[in-house]
């Protein structure tokens, strides 16, 4: 496209991003509550102890892969995870009850093969269907994504 049409389309795209991202962060719970652990790139994190996992992990821009299958879960634990803009992939254990509260502004969530998403969705709660007995630990995930994709799988 050339001429006036290209200029007005460019302006509309920039205005949409300038308005859409802050609004989606406000509606979706915003950025993670603390400064990100890493700012850019592709990162992997595979904690093995509860003390290491409880601090959580977050990325500002890029892709974060989190593998929780080797976590020595001896007590119920909450792990905060966040991505400001990008992709968050989480691999969970298949023999432990996992419950997640996912807040996001715009993007998609793939929870064990069931996909949802869109714009301005505030919060979704999920579980993996594993039955926890009286003294069994439960893994709680507190996930915040401003704009991007969240994938949770086994």
C-alpha atoms as a PDB file:
ATOM      1  CA  UNK A   1       0.000   0.000   0.000  1.00  0.00           C
ATOM      2  CA  UNK A   2       1.247   3.437  -0.814  1.00  0.00           C
ATOM      3  CA  UNK A   3       0.228   7.016  -0.325  1.00  0.00           C
ATOM      4  CA  UNK A   4      -2.295   8.148   2.237  1.00  0.00           C
ATOM      5  CA  UNK A   5      -3.710   4.677   2.837  1.00  0.00           C
ATOM      6  CA  UNK A   6      -0.382   3.293   4.055  1.00  0.00           C
ATOM      7  CA  UNK A   7       0.124   6.239   6.395  1.00  0.00           C
ATOM      8  CA  UNK A   8      -3.294   5.921   7.990  1.00  0.00           C
ATOM      9  CA  UNK A   9      -2.916   2.148   8.377  1.00  0.00           C
ATOM     10  CA  UNK A  10       0.470   2.626  10.041  1.00  0.00           C
ATOM     11  CA  UNK A  11      -0.989   5.216  12.399  1.00  0.00           C
ATOM     12  CA  UNK A  12      -3.909   2.897  13.239  1.00  0.00           C
ATOM     13  CA  UNK A  13      -1.527   0.011  13.962  1.00  0.00           C
ATOM     14  CA  UNK A  14       0.698   2.110  16.227  1.00  0.00           C
ATOM     15  CA  UNK A  15      -2.310   3.619  18.012  1.00  0.00           C
ATOM     16  CA  UNK A  16      -3.797   0.135  18.507  1.00  0.00           C
ATOM     17  CA  UNK A  17      -0.604  -1.139  20.088  1.00  0.00           C
ATOM     18  CA  UNK A  18      -0.150   1.994  22.212  1.00  0.00           C
ATOM     19  CA  UNK A  19      -3.678   1.685  23.617  1.00  0.00           C
ATOM     20  CA  UNK A  20      -4.167  -2.084  23.491  1.00  0.00           C
ATOM     21  CA  UNK A  21      -1.102  -3.231  25.433  1.00  0.00           C
ATOM     22  CA  UNK A  22      -1.561  -1.000  28.499  1.00  0.00           C
ATOM     23  CA  UNK A  23      -5.287  -1.777  28.617  1.00  0.00           C
ATOM     24  CA  UNK A  24      -4.640  -5.510  28.302  1.00  0.00           C
ATOM     25  CA  UNK A  25      -2.071  -5.369  31.105  1.00  0.00           C
ATOM     26  CA  UNK A  26      -4.519  -3.504  33.338  1.00  0.00           C
ATOM     27  CA  UNK A  27      -7.356  -5.927  32.635  1.00  0.00           C
ATOM     28  CA  UNK A  28      -5.114  -9.002  32.756  1.00  0.00           C
ATOM     29  CA  UNK A  29      -3.512  -8.239  36.077  1.00  0.00           C
ATOM     30  CA  UNK A  30      -0.527  -6.355  34.714  1.00  0.00           C
ATOM     31  CA  UNK A  31       3.104  -7.182  34.741  1.00  0.00           C
ATOM     32  CA  UNK A  32       4.457  -9.659  37.259  1.00  0.00           C
ATOM     33  CA  UNK A  33       4.621  -8.052  40.699  1.00  0.00           C
ATOM     34  CA  UNK A  34       8.426  -7.884  40.835  1.00  0.00           C
ATOM     35  CA  UNK A  35      11.179  -7.117  38.345  1.00  0.00           C
ATOM     36  CA  UNK A  36      11.698 -10.004  35.917  1.00  0.00           C
ATOM     37  CA  UNK A  37      14.475 -12.494  36.554  1.00  0.00           C
ATOM     38  CA  UNK A  38      15.573 -12.163  32.928  1.00  0.00           C
ATOM     39  CA  UNK A  39      14.813  -9.444  30.414  1.00  0.00           C
ATOM     40  CA  UNK A  40      15.257 -10.881  26.898  1.00  0.00           C
ATOM     41  CA  UNK A  41      15.758 -14.149  25.074  1.00  0.00           C
ATOM     42  CA  UNK A  42      14.958 -17.813  25.500  1.00  0.00           C
ATOM     43  CA  UNK A  43      15.453 -19.273  28.968  1.00  0.00           C
ATOM     44  CA  UNK A  44      14.869 -22.607  30.672  1.00  0.00           C
ATOM     45  CA  UNK A  45      14.322 -23.221  34.375  1.00  0.00           C
ATOM     46  CA  UNK A  46      14.003 -26.615  36.070  1.00  0.00           C
ATOM     47  CA  UNK A  47      13.921 -26.304  39.864  1.00  0.00           C
ATOM     48  CA  UNK A  48      14.376 -29.467  41.910  1.00  0.00           C
ATOM     49  CA  UNK A  49      13.701 -28.152  45.422  1.00  0.00           C
ATOM     50  CA  UNK A  50      10.705 -26.375  46.925  1.00  0.00           C
ATOM     51  CA  UNK A  51      12.935 -23.614  48.327  1.00  0.00           C
ATOM     52  CA  UNK A  52      14.262 -22.888  44.834  1.00  0.00           C
ATOM     53  CA  UNK A  53      10.800 -23.002  43.233  1.00  0.00           C
ATOM     54  CA  UNK A  54       8.914 -20.830  45.753  1.00  0.00           C
ATOM     55  CA  UNK A  55      10.682 -17.685  44.547  1.00  0.00           C
ATOM     56  CA  UNK A  56       9.270 -18.283  41.061  1.00  0.00           C
ATOM     57  CA  UNK A  57      10.608 -17.039  37.770  1.00  0.00           C
ATOM     58  CA  UNK A  58       9.687 -14.424  35.183  1.00  0.00           C
ATOM     59  CA  UNK A  59      10.798 -12.973  31.868  1.00  0.00           C
ATOM     60  CA  UNK A  60      10.156  -9.543  30.352  1.00  0.00           C
ATOM     61  CA  UNK A  61      10.385 -10.295  26.602  1.00  0.00           C
ATOM     62  CA  UNK A  62      10.928 -13.702  25.037  1.00  0.00           C
ATOM     63  CA  UNK A  63      10.325 -17.347  25.830  1.00  0.00           C
ATOM     64  CA  UNK A  64      10.527 -19.053  29.204  1.00  0.00           C
ATOM     65  CA  UNK A  65      10.441 -22.857  29.509  1.00  0.00           C
ATOM     66  CA  UNK A  66       9.734 -24.143  33.026  1.00  0.00           C
ATOM     67  CA  UNK A  67      10.049 -27.864  33.792  1.00  0.00           C
ATOM     68  CA  UNK A  68       8.506 -28.839  37.139  1.00  0.00           C
ATOM     69  CA  UNK A  69       8.566 -32.623  36.650  1.00  0.00           C
ATOM     70  CA  UNK A  70      11.641 -33.133  38.838  1.00  0.00           C
ATOM     71  CA  UNK A  71      10.485 -30.918  41.694  1.00  0.00           C
ATOM     72  CA  UNK A  72      10.830 -32.762  45.014  1.00  0.00           C
ATOM     73  CA  UNK A  73       7.379 -31.783  46.267  1.00  0.00           C
ATOM     74  CA  UNK A  74       7.104 -32.760  49.933  1.00  0.00           C
ATOM     75  CA  UNK A  75       4.593 -30.042  50.863  1.00  0.00           C
ATOM     76  CA  UNK A  76       2.008 -27.946  49.058  1.00  0.00           C
ATOM     77  CA  UNK A  77       3.762 -25.098  47.280  1.00  0.00           C
ATOM     78  CA  UNK A  78       2.839 -22.023  45.244  1.00  0.00           C
ATOM     79  CA  UNK A  79       5.117 -21.074  42.364  1.00  0.00           C
ATOM     80  CA  UNK A  80       4.710 -17.640  40.757  1.00  0.00           C
ATOM     81  CA  UNK A  81       5.544 -17.504  37.044  1.00  0.00           C
ATOM     82  CA  UNK A  82       5.365 -14.541  34.706  1.00  0.00           C
ATOM     83  CA  UNK A  83       5.968 -13.304  31.189  1.00  0.00           C
ATOM     84  CA  UNK A  84       5.369  -9.709  30.209  1.00  0.00           C
ATOM     85  CA  UNK A  85       5.460 -10.230  26.437  1.00  0.00           C
ATOM     86  CA  UNK A  86       6.173 -13.618  24.939  1.00  0.00           C
ATOM     87  CA  UNK A  87       5.681 -17.289  25.540  1.00  0.00           C
ATOM     88  CA  UNK A  88       5.581 -19.263  28.769  1.00  0.00           C
ATOM     89  CA  UNK A  89       5.810 -23.066  28.490  1.00  0.00           C
ATOM     90  CA  UNK A  90       5.298 -25.054  31.702  1.00  0.00           C
ATOM     91  CA  UNK A  91       5.743 -28.810  32.017  1.00  0.00           C
ATOM     92  CA  UNK A  92       3.972 -30.196  35.090  1.00  0.00           C
ATOM     93  CA  UNK A  93       4.259 -33.585  36.817  1.00  0.00           C
ATOM     94  CA  UNK A  94       1.506 -36.065  35.923  1.00  0.00           C
ATOM     95  CA  UNK A  95       1.370 -37.710  39.359  1.00  0.00           C
ATOM     96  CA  UNK A  96       0.731 -34.618  41.540  1.00  0.00           C
ATOM     97  CA  UNK A  97      -2.374 -32.437  41.753  1.00  0.00           C
ATOM     98  CA  UNK A  98      -1.700 -29.117  40.032  1.00  0.00           C
ATOM     99  CA  UNK A  99      -3.979 -26.100  40.335  1.00  0.00           C
ATOM    100  CA  UNK A 100      -3.320 -22.878  38.471  1.00  0.00           C
ATOM    101  CA  UNK A 101      -4.639 -19.355  38.500  1.00  0.00           C
ATOM    102  CA  UNK A 102      -3.680 -17.720  35.200  1.00  0.00           C
ATOM    103  CA  UNK A 103      -4.078 -13.961  34.724  1.00  0.00           C
ATOM    104  CA  UNK A 104      -3.480 -12.572  31.261  1.00  0.00           C
ATOM    105  CA  UNK A 105      -4.272  -9.505  29.224  1.00  0.00           C
ATOM    106  CA  UNK A 106      -4.283 -10.788  25.683  1.00  0.00           C
ATOM    107  CA  UNK A 107      -3.158 -14.014  24.165  1.00  0.00           C
ATOM    108  CA  UNK A 108      -3.868 -17.683  24.514  1.00  0.00           C
ATOM    109  CA  UNK A 109      -3.723 -20.424  27.108  1.00  0.00           C
ATOM    110  CA  UNK A 110      -3.251 -24.080  26.235  1.00  0.00           C
ATOM    111  CA  UNK A 111      -3.954 -26.074  29.409  1.00  0.00           C
ATOM    112  CA  UNK A 112      -3.213 -29.751  28.734  1.00  0.00           C
ATOM    113  CA  UNK A 113      -4.557 -29.515  25.174  1.00  0.00           C
ATOM    114  CA  UNK A 114      -7.585 -27.306  25.912  1.00  0.00           C
ATOM    115  CA  UNK A 115      -7.067 -23.885  24.362  1.00  0.00           C
ATOM    116  CA  UNK A 116      -8.713 -20.607  25.372  1.00  0.00           C
ATOM    117  CA  UNK A 117      -7.758 -17.004  24.984  1.00  0.00           C
ATOM    118  CA  UNK A 118      -8.558 -13.654  23.528  1.00  0.00           C
ATOM    119  CA  UNK A 119      -8.430 -10.018  24.514  1.00  0.00           C
ATOM    120  CA  UNK A 120      -9.052  -8.553  27.938  1.00  0.00           C
ATOM    121  CA  UNK A 121      -9.629 -11.833  29.724  1.00  0.00           C
ATOM    122  CA  UNK A 122      -8.861 -11.378  33.383  1.00  0.00           C
ATOM    123  CA  UNK A 123      -8.407 -14.720  35.096  1.00  0.00           C
ATOM    124  CA  UNK A 124      -8.800 -18.450  34.482  1.00  0.00           C
ATOM    125  CA  UNK A 125      -8.508 -21.253  37.048  1.00  0.00           C
ATOM    126  CA  UNK A 126      -7.412 -24.754  36.063  1.00  0.00           C
ATOM    127  CA  UNK A 127      -6.512 -28.128  37.574  1.00  0.00           C
ATOM    128  CA  UNK A 128      -5.057 -31.292  36.097  1.00  0.00           C
ATOM    129  CA  UNK A 129      -7.680 -33.670  37.541  1.00  0.00           C
ATOM    130  CA  UNK A 130      -5.289 -35.639  39.757  1.00  0.00           C
ATOM    131  CA  UNK A 131      -6.986 -36.485  43.053  1.00  0.00           C
ATOM    132  CA  UNK A 132      -5.023 -35.310  46.103  1.00  0.00           C
ATOM    133  CA  UNK A 133      -5.599 -37.298  49.263  1.00  0.00           C
ATOM    134  CA  UNK A 134      -5.483 -35.825  52.755  1.00  0.00           C
ATOM    135  CA  UNK A 135      -1.702 -35.465  53.152  1.00  0.00           C
ATOM    136  CA  UNK A 136      -0.725 -35.272  49.473  1.00  0.00           C
ATOM    137  CA  UNK A 137       1.048 -32.078  48.436  1.00  0.00           C
ATOM    138  CA  UNK A 138      -0.575 -29.841  45.839  1.00  0.00           C
ATOM    139  CA  UNK A 139       1.369 -27.736  43.364  1.00  0.00           C
ATOM    140  CA  UNK A 140      -0.206 -24.294  42.931  1.00  0.00           C
ATOM    141  CA  UNK A 141       0.808 -22.106  40.000  1.00  0.00           C
ATOM    142  CA  UNK A 142       0.242 -18.354  40.007  1.00  0.00           C
ATOM    143  CA  UNK A 143       0.814 -17.318  36.383  1.00  0.00           C
ATOM    144  CA  UNK A 144       0.710 -13.766  35.005  1.00  0.00           C
ATOM    145  CA  UNK A 145       1.136 -12.995  31.318  1.00  0.00           C
ATOM    146  CA  UNK A 146       0.500  -9.486  29.982  1.00  0.00           C
ATOM    147  CA  UNK A 147       0.531 -10.401  26.286  1.00  0.00           C
ATOM    148  CA  UNK A 148       1.467 -13.723  24.792  1.00  0.00           C
ATOM    149  CA  UNK A 149       1.010 -17.435  24.938  1.00  0.00           C
ATOM    150  CA  UNK A 150       0.879 -19.788  27.930  1.00  0.00           C
ATOM    151  CA  UNK A 151       1.247 -23.543  27.357  1.00  0.00           C
ATOM    152  CA  UNK A 152       0.929 -26.069  30.174  1.00  0.00           C
ATOM    153  CA  UNK A 153       1.601 -29.726  29.381  1.00  0.00           C
ATOM    154  CA  UNK A 154       2.854 -33.014  30.861  1.00  0.00           C
END
